[in-house]
Short mmCIF file of C-alpha atoms in Angstrom, two decimals:
data_model
loop_
_atom_site.label_atom_id
_atom_site.label_comp_id
_atom_site.label_asym_id
_atom_site.label_seq_id
_atom_site.Cartn_x
_atom_site.Cartn_y
_atom_site.Cartn_z
CA MET A 1 -16.29 33.22 -18.20
CA ILE A 2 -13.27 31.77 -20.04
CA GLU A 3 -11.47 29.06 -17.91
CA ILE A 4 -8.13 27.18 -18.39
CA LYS A 5 -9.99 24.05 -19.56
CA HIS A 6 -11.56 25.97 -22.40
CA LEU A 7 -8.21 27.22 -23.53
CA LYS A 8 -6.76 23.68 -23.46
CA THR A 9 -9.80 22.60 -25.40
CA LEU A 10 -9.19 25.26 -28.10
CA GLN A 11 -5.56 24.34 -28.27
CA ALA A 12 -6.41 20.59 -28.75
CA LEU A 13 -8.95 21.45 -31.45
CA LYS A 14 -6.32 23.60 -33.33
CA GLN A 15 -3.62 20.75 -33.06
CA THR A 16 -5.95 17.82 -34.09
CA GLY A 17 -8.13 19.54 -36.72
CA SER A 18 -11.53 18.12 -35.81
CA LEU A 19 -13.85 17.76 -32.77
CA ALA A 20 -13.68 13.97 -32.97
CA ALA A 21 -9.89 13.95 -32.79
CA ALA A 22 -9.82 16.69 -30.05
CA ALA A 23 -12.38 14.67 -28.07
CA ALA A 24 -10.05 11.60 -28.38
CA HIS A 25 -7.05 13.61 -27.35
CA LEU A 26 -8.70 14.97 -24.28
CA HIS A 27 -10.32 11.61 -23.40
CA GLN A 28 -13.85 12.90 -23.71
CA THR A 29 -16.74 11.94 -26.04
CA GLN A 30 -17.29 14.10 -29.22
CA SER A 31 -20.86 14.90 -27.88
CA ALA A 32 -19.49 16.20 -24.58
CA LEU A 33 -16.83 18.32 -26.13
CA SER A 34 -19.45 19.74 -28.72
CA HIS A 35 -21.78 20.48 -25.70
CA GLN A 36 -18.84 22.29 -23.94
CA PHE A 37 -18.20 24.47 -26.95
CA SER A 38 -21.85 25.36 -27.35
CA ASP A 39 -22.01 26.37 -23.78
CA ILE A 40 -19.03 28.59 -23.84
CA GLU A 41 -20.00 30.16 -27.15
CA GLN A 42 -23.42 31.00 -25.64
CA ARG A 43 -21.96 32.52 -22.63
CA LEU A 44 -19.37 34.50 -24.58
CA GLY A 45 -21.99 35.64 -27.23
CA PHE A 46 -19.92 34.59 -30.20
CA LYS A 47 -18.83 31.65 -32.22
CA LEU A 48 -15.19 30.08 -31.86
CA PHE A 49 -14.91 28.11 -35.03
CA ILE A 50 -16.78 27.35 -38.12
CA ARG A 51 -18.55 23.85 -37.87
CA LYS A 52 -18.19 21.39 -40.66
CA SER A 53 -15.41 23.49 -42.18
CA GLN A 54 -12.72 21.60 -44.19
CA PRO A 55 -10.13 22.30 -42.99
CA LEU A 56 -11.40 23.59 -39.56
CA ARG A 57 -11.49 27.22 -39.46
CA PHE A 58 -11.54 29.41 -36.43
CA THR A 59 -13.36 32.78 -36.20
CA ARG A 60 -11.56 35.97 -35.48
CA GLN A 61 -12.65 35.69 -31.76
CA GLY A 62 -11.55 31.99 -31.80
CA GLU A 63 -8.11 33.13 -33.17
CA VAL A 64 -7.83 35.78 -30.38
CA LEU A 65 -8.47 33.09 -27.65
CA LEU A 66 -6.04 30.64 -29.29
CA GLN A 67 -3.35 33.44 -28.96
CA LEU A 68 -4.43 33.89 -25.35
CA ALA A 69 -4.16 30.07 -24.88
CA ASP A 70 -0.60 30.04 -26.48
CA ASN A 71 0.49 32.90 -24.12
CA VAL A 72 -1.24 31.80 -20.85
CA LEU A 73 -0.98 27.96 -20.70
CA PRO A 74 2.89 27.79 -20.77
CA GLN A 75 2.81 30.39 -17.81
CA VAL A 76 0.42 27.99 -15.90
CA HIS A 77 2.63 24.96 -16.65
CA GLN A 78 5.67 26.87 -15.28
CA ALA A 79 3.78 28.08 -12.16
CA LEU A 80 2.59 24.59 -11.34
CA GLN A 81 6.22 23.36 -11.71
CA ALA A 82 7.44 26.05 -9.45
CA CYS A 83 4.83 24.96 -6.87
CA GLN A 84 6.17 21.52 -7.04
CA ALA A 85 9.76 22.56 -6.48
CA PRO A 86 10.96 22.50 -2.79
CA GLN A 87 10.71 26.06 -1.34
CA GLN A 88 12.67 24.86 1.85
CA THR A 89 16.15 23.66 2.09
CA THR A 90 15.79 22.33 5.53
CA LEU A 91 13.30 19.68 6.92
CA ARG A 92 13.00 20.09 10.84
CA ILE A 93 11.82 16.84 12.47
CA ALA A 94 11.20 15.92 15.98
CA ILE A 95 10.62 12.19 17.06
CA GLU A 96 8.48 11.44 20.23
CA CYS A 97 9.17 7.80 19.76
CA HIS A 98 12.66 7.07 21.05
CA SER A 99 13.06 3.87 19.09
CA CYS A 100 11.97 5.22 15.70
CA ILE A 101 15.52 6.31 14.67
CA GLN A 102 16.33 2.53 14.08
CA TRP A 103 14.17 2.41 11.06
CA MET A 104 14.18 6.09 10.23
CA THR A 105 17.85 5.85 9.25
CA PRO A 106 17.30 3.89 5.90
CA ALA A 107 14.24 6.01 5.30
CA LEU A 108 16.33 9.24 5.66
CA ASN A 109 18.90 7.86 3.40
CA SER A 110 16.33 7.06 0.68
CA PHE A 111 14.76 10.47 1.00
CA ARG A 112 18.04 12.39 0.80
CA GLU A 113 18.82 10.46 -2.46
CA GLN A 114 15.66 11.88 -3.96
CA TRP A 115 16.08 15.36 -2.37
CA PRO A 116 19.77 15.95 -2.16
CA GLN A 117 19.33 19.66 -1.73
CA VAL A 118 17.30 19.30 1.35
CA SER A 119 19.05 19.09 4.74
CA VAL A 120 17.31 17.16 7.56
CA GLU A 121 17.55 18.58 11.15
CA PHE A 122 16.37 16.84 14.20
CA ALA A 123 15.12 19.28 16.83
CA SER A 124 16.35 19.19 20.37
CA GLY A 125 14.84 20.69 23.60
CA VAL A 126 11.15 19.74 22.41
CA THR A 127 11.79 16.12 21.87
CA PHE A 128 9.12 14.93 24.27
CA ASP A 129 6.47 17.52 23.64
CA PRO A 130 7.20 18.72 20.07
CA GLN A 131 3.62 19.32 18.81
CA PRO A 132 3.26 22.83 20.14
CA ALA A 133 6.45 23.75 18.40
CA LEU A 134 5.08 22.28 15.15
CA GLN A 135 1.93 24.45 15.62
CA GLN A 136 4.04 27.56 16.01
CA GLY A 137 6.09 26.70 12.85
CA GLU A 138 9.31 25.86 14.61
CA LEU A 139 9.19 22.30 13.23
CA ASP A 140 7.86 20.91 9.87
CA LEU A 141 7.04 17.27 11.11
CA VAL A 142 6.72 15.22 14.14
CA LEU A 143 6.56 11.49 14.42
CA THR A 144 3.99 10.86 17.44
CA SER A 145 1.36 8.51 18.60
CA ASP A 146 -0.64 11.29 20.26
CA ILE A 147 -3.35 13.09 18.56
CA LEU A 148 -4.17 16.68 19.77
CA PRO A 149 -7.72 17.45 19.10
CA LYS A 150 -8.64 20.71 17.46
CA SER A 151 -4.80 21.44 16.98
CA GLY A 152 -4.74 22.49 13.55
CA LEU A 153 -2.37 19.60 12.69
CA HIS A 154 -2.82 16.79 10.10
CA TYR A 155 -2.03 13.23 11.24
CA THR A 156 -0.89 10.81 8.53
CA PRO A 157 -0.92 7.20 9.71
CA LEU A 158 2.47 5.42 9.31
CA PHE A 159 1.85 1.99 10.88
CA ASP A 160 0.33 0.23 13.89
CA PHE A 161 2.53 -1.60 16.47
CA GLU A 162 2.12 -3.74 19.51
CA VAL A 163 3.40 -2.76 22.84
CA ARG A 164 4.75 -5.77 24.72
CA LEU A 165 6.14 -6.20 28.16
CA VAL A 166 9.98 -6.91 28.05
CA VAL A 167 11.67 -8.89 30.91
CA ALA A 168 14.88 -10.68 31.50
CA VAL A 169 15.19 -14.23 30.42
CA GLY A 170 15.20 -15.54 33.98
CA HIS A 171 12.46 -13.31 35.24
CA PRO A 172 9.39 -15.02 36.84
CA LEU A 173 7.04 -13.18 34.40
CA ALA A 174 8.94 -14.74 31.48
CA THR A 175 7.07 -18.00 32.19
CA LYS A 176 3.63 -16.43 31.92
CA ALA A 177 2.13 -16.37 28.36
CA VAL A 178 -0.09 -13.37 29.09
CA ILE A 179 0.58 -10.43 31.52
CA LEU A 180 -2.17 -9.00 33.71
CA PRO A 181 -1.96 -5.58 35.38
CA GLU A 182 -1.68 -7.01 38.94
CA ASP A 183 1.46 -8.99 37.82
CA LEU A 184 3.38 -5.63 37.70
CA THR A 185 2.39 -4.38 41.31
CA ASP A 186 5.79 -4.99 42.78
CA GLU A 187 7.82 -4.43 39.69
CA THR A 188 10.24 -1.57 38.68
CA LEU A 189 9.03 -0.45 35.40
CA LEU A 190 11.77 1.29 33.26
CA ILE A 191 10.23 4.27 31.21
CA TYR A 192 11.47 7.15 29.05
CA PRO A 193 11.30 10.58 30.64
CA VAL A 194 7.68 11.39 29.65
CA GLN A 195 4.58 11.97 31.62
CA ARG A 196 2.83 8.77 32.69
CA GLN A 197 -0.43 9.80 30.87
CA ARG A 198 1.40 9.61 27.47
CA MET A 199 2.53 5.91 27.99
CA ASP A 200 0.21 3.30 26.44
CA ILE A 201 1.00 0.91 29.22
CA TRP A 202 -0.15 3.44 31.80
CA ARG A 203 -3.29 4.58 30.00
CA HIS A 204 -4.65 1.24 28.59
CA PHE A 205 -3.22 -1.25 31.07
CA LEU A 206 -2.17 -0.02 34.51
CA GLN A 207 -4.46 2.94 35.22
CA PRO A 208 -7.78 1.34 34.39
CA ALA A 209 -6.90 -1.48 36.80
CA GLY A 210 -5.64 0.93 39.56
CA VAL A 211 -2.00 -0.62 39.43
CA SER A 212 0.91 1.61 40.13
CA PRO A 213 4.29 -0.07 40.04
CA SER A 214 7.64 1.72 40.88
CA LEU A 215 8.79 3.89 37.93
CA LYS A 216 12.37 4.54 36.86
CA THR A 217 13.33 6.87 33.90
CA VAL A 218 15.87 5.98 31.21
CA ASP A 219 16.33 8.17 28.26
CA ASN A 220 18.17 5.71 25.94
CA THR A 221 16.57 2.71 24.29
CA LEU A 222 19.72 0.58 24.19
CA LEU A 223 20.55 1.30 27.88
CA LEU A 224 16.89 0.51 28.75
CA ILE A 225 17.07 -2.89 27.03
CA GLN A 226 20.51 -3.69 28.72
CA MET A 227 19.09 -2.82 32.08
CA VAL A 228 16.16 -5.15 31.45
CA SER A 229 18.45 -7.91 30.18
CA ALA A 230 20.51 -7.27 33.53
CA ASN A 231 17.22 -7.85 35.55
CA MET A 232 17.25 -4.31 36.79
CA GLY A 233 13.59 -3.71 35.91
CA ILE A 234 11.03 -4.52 33.26
CA ALA A 235 9.88 -2.23 30.25
CA ALA A 236 7.05 -1.90 27.80
CA LEU A 237 8.32 -1.42 24.26
CA PRO A 238 7.14 -1.87 20.60
CA HIS A 239 7.61 -5.44 19.55
CA TRP A 240 9.70 -4.50 16.62
CA VAL A 241 12.17 -2.69 18.73
CA VAL A 242 13.21 -5.59 20.77
CA GLU A 243 12.52 -8.49 18.14
CA ASN A 244 16.22 -8.69 17.33
CA VAL A 245 17.40 -8.80 20.94
CA GLU A 246 14.76 -11.31 21.76
CA ARG A 247 16.03 -13.69 18.92
CA GLN A 248 19.26 -13.51 20.61
CA LYS A 249 17.69 -14.74 23.76
CA LEU A 250 18.86 -11.64 25.89
CA VAL A 251 15.28 -10.69 26.75
CA VAL A 252 11.65 -12.13 26.52
CA THR A 253 8.58 -10.28 25.55
CA ARG A 254 4.97 -11.06 26.63
CA THR A 255 1.57 -10.01 25.57
CA LEU A 256 -0.04 -7.30 27.74
CA ASP A 257 -3.62 -8.74 28.63
CA ASN A 258 -5.53 -8.79 25.22
CA GLY A 259 -2.74 -6.97 23.47
CA ILE A 260 -1.98 -3.18 23.34
CA TRP A 261 -1.68 -1.77 19.89
CA SER A 262 -0.69 1.82 18.93
CA ARG A 263 -0.53 3.87 15.94
CA LEU A 264 2.51 6.15 14.81
CA TYR A 265 1.68 9.20 12.82
CA ALA A 266 3.55 11.82 10.85
CA ALA A 267 2.15 15.14 12.13
CA THR A 268 2.19 18.17 10.10
CA ARG A 269 0.31 21.55 9.97
CA GLU A 270 -3.07 21.15 8.36
CA GLY A 271 -2.80 21.70 4.65
CA GLU A 272 0.96 21.24 4.51
CA ASN A 273 0.96 17.41 4.37
CA ARG A 274 0.75 17.40 0.57
CA GLN A 275 3.69 19.77 0.23
CA PRO A 276 6.07 17.86 -2.19
CA MET A 277 8.99 17.74 0.34
CA LEU A 278 6.87 16.64 3.35
CA ASP A 279 4.73 14.26 1.13
CA ALA A 280 7.96 12.46 -0.07
CA PHE A 281 9.41 12.20 3.25
CA ILE A 282 6.16 10.68 4.66
CA THR A 283 6.02 8.31 1.63
CA HIS A 284 9.57 7.01 2.24
CA ALA A 285 8.89 6.67 5.89
CA GLN A 286 5.72 4.52 5.19
CA GLN A 287 7.66 2.44 2.69
CA HIS A 288 10.46 1.53 5.05
CA ALA A 289 8.23 1.04 8.00
CA ARG A 290 6.56 -1.84 6.23
CA GLN A 291 9.89 -3.66 6.39
CA LEU A 292 9.62 -3.87 10.15
CA PRO A 293 8.71 -7.08 11.95
CA PHE A 294 5.58 -7.39 13.78
CA VAL A 295 3.74 -4.24 12.54
CA ARG A 296 0.42 -3.63 10.92
CA ASP A 297 -0.55 -1.08 8.14
CA ALA A 298 -3.05 1.46 8.94
CA SER A 299 -5.81 -0.88 7.69
CA GLY A 300 -5.02 -3.35 10.48
CA ALA A 301 -3.18 -5.99 8.19
CA LEU A 302 -0.12 -7.65 9.55
CA VAL A 303 2.76 -6.39 7.48
CA THR A 304 5.59 -8.89 8.50
CA ALA A 305 5.89 -11.48 11.18
#
C-alpha cells in the first residue's frame, strides 16, 4: 500500500509546491513523478492533491498522509541513525598471520581515533585456529589466509603478498636467483607452530614435489628472522615482513620457483561485514596495508615496490 518513498514524495511536493519542483528535488523526471502519484492514487482509491491548482492544494486524504509523513519519517531517520551507531564497545580480533601486527598498529591507531568508544582486544588461546571461535560468536574478526568452505563466514580481501625464502647472507642458497623444491631437501625450515597443511610453502611448493625438509617451530617473528640471520635455519615469510631487514643486508630473500602469492582476508560472520564498526576497521586495515612494500591489491596490481 503506502510506502516510505511515497511519504517522502508527498513531503517534497508540499515543500516545493509543484510537481516540476518536487521532481527536481527528488532527482526524477516530472513524468516519472506524475506516474508514481497516479499509480499510488489508483491503488489507494482516492486523489492526494488537486492537479493544476495554484497554489497546490492537497485533498483531505492527502493532508492525512502528509501528517503521517511528518510523524513517521523523523522516526525512520532516528532509527537508521541508531542502526549506524556502534552497539558494541569491544572489538575482538584474532590474527593468524604472526607478522600482521607490524602493519596493524598504525591501522589500529587510526581506527581508534575514529571510534574512541570501542576497545580492541586480541584473543589468546585460539590464535592459530580462530575461525571456529569466530563462527561461535567468541570473536568479531579474524585476519587469515585460509577460507573455510560453507562456513557461514564472509571473507573481505585485504591484499596479496608474495611468500619468499629467507636465508642468511652467506647461505649457499643466497647465490641462487630462483629456489626449487629439491634445494630445500637437506635444510632446516623454521616455521610457526601451525599444521604443515596450513603453510603456503608446504601446500604449494614442497608437498607437490614430494620434498620434506626438517622442520623447527619458532613462535616469534623477530626471533625467527634472527635465527635465519645466524644461519640456524631458513624460513618462508611474506616479502614485506623482511624487506627492511633485507635492506640492512642481514638476510637475503629469494623467489620460490615461479613465485608463491597468497591473499590476506578479514573474516567476519556472514551478514556482519557491513556493520559500521567492522566495516570501519576493515577499511582502515585496507588503507594502511596499501602502504606496505611488495604487496598487491586484490585485483592483482602491485601497490608499492
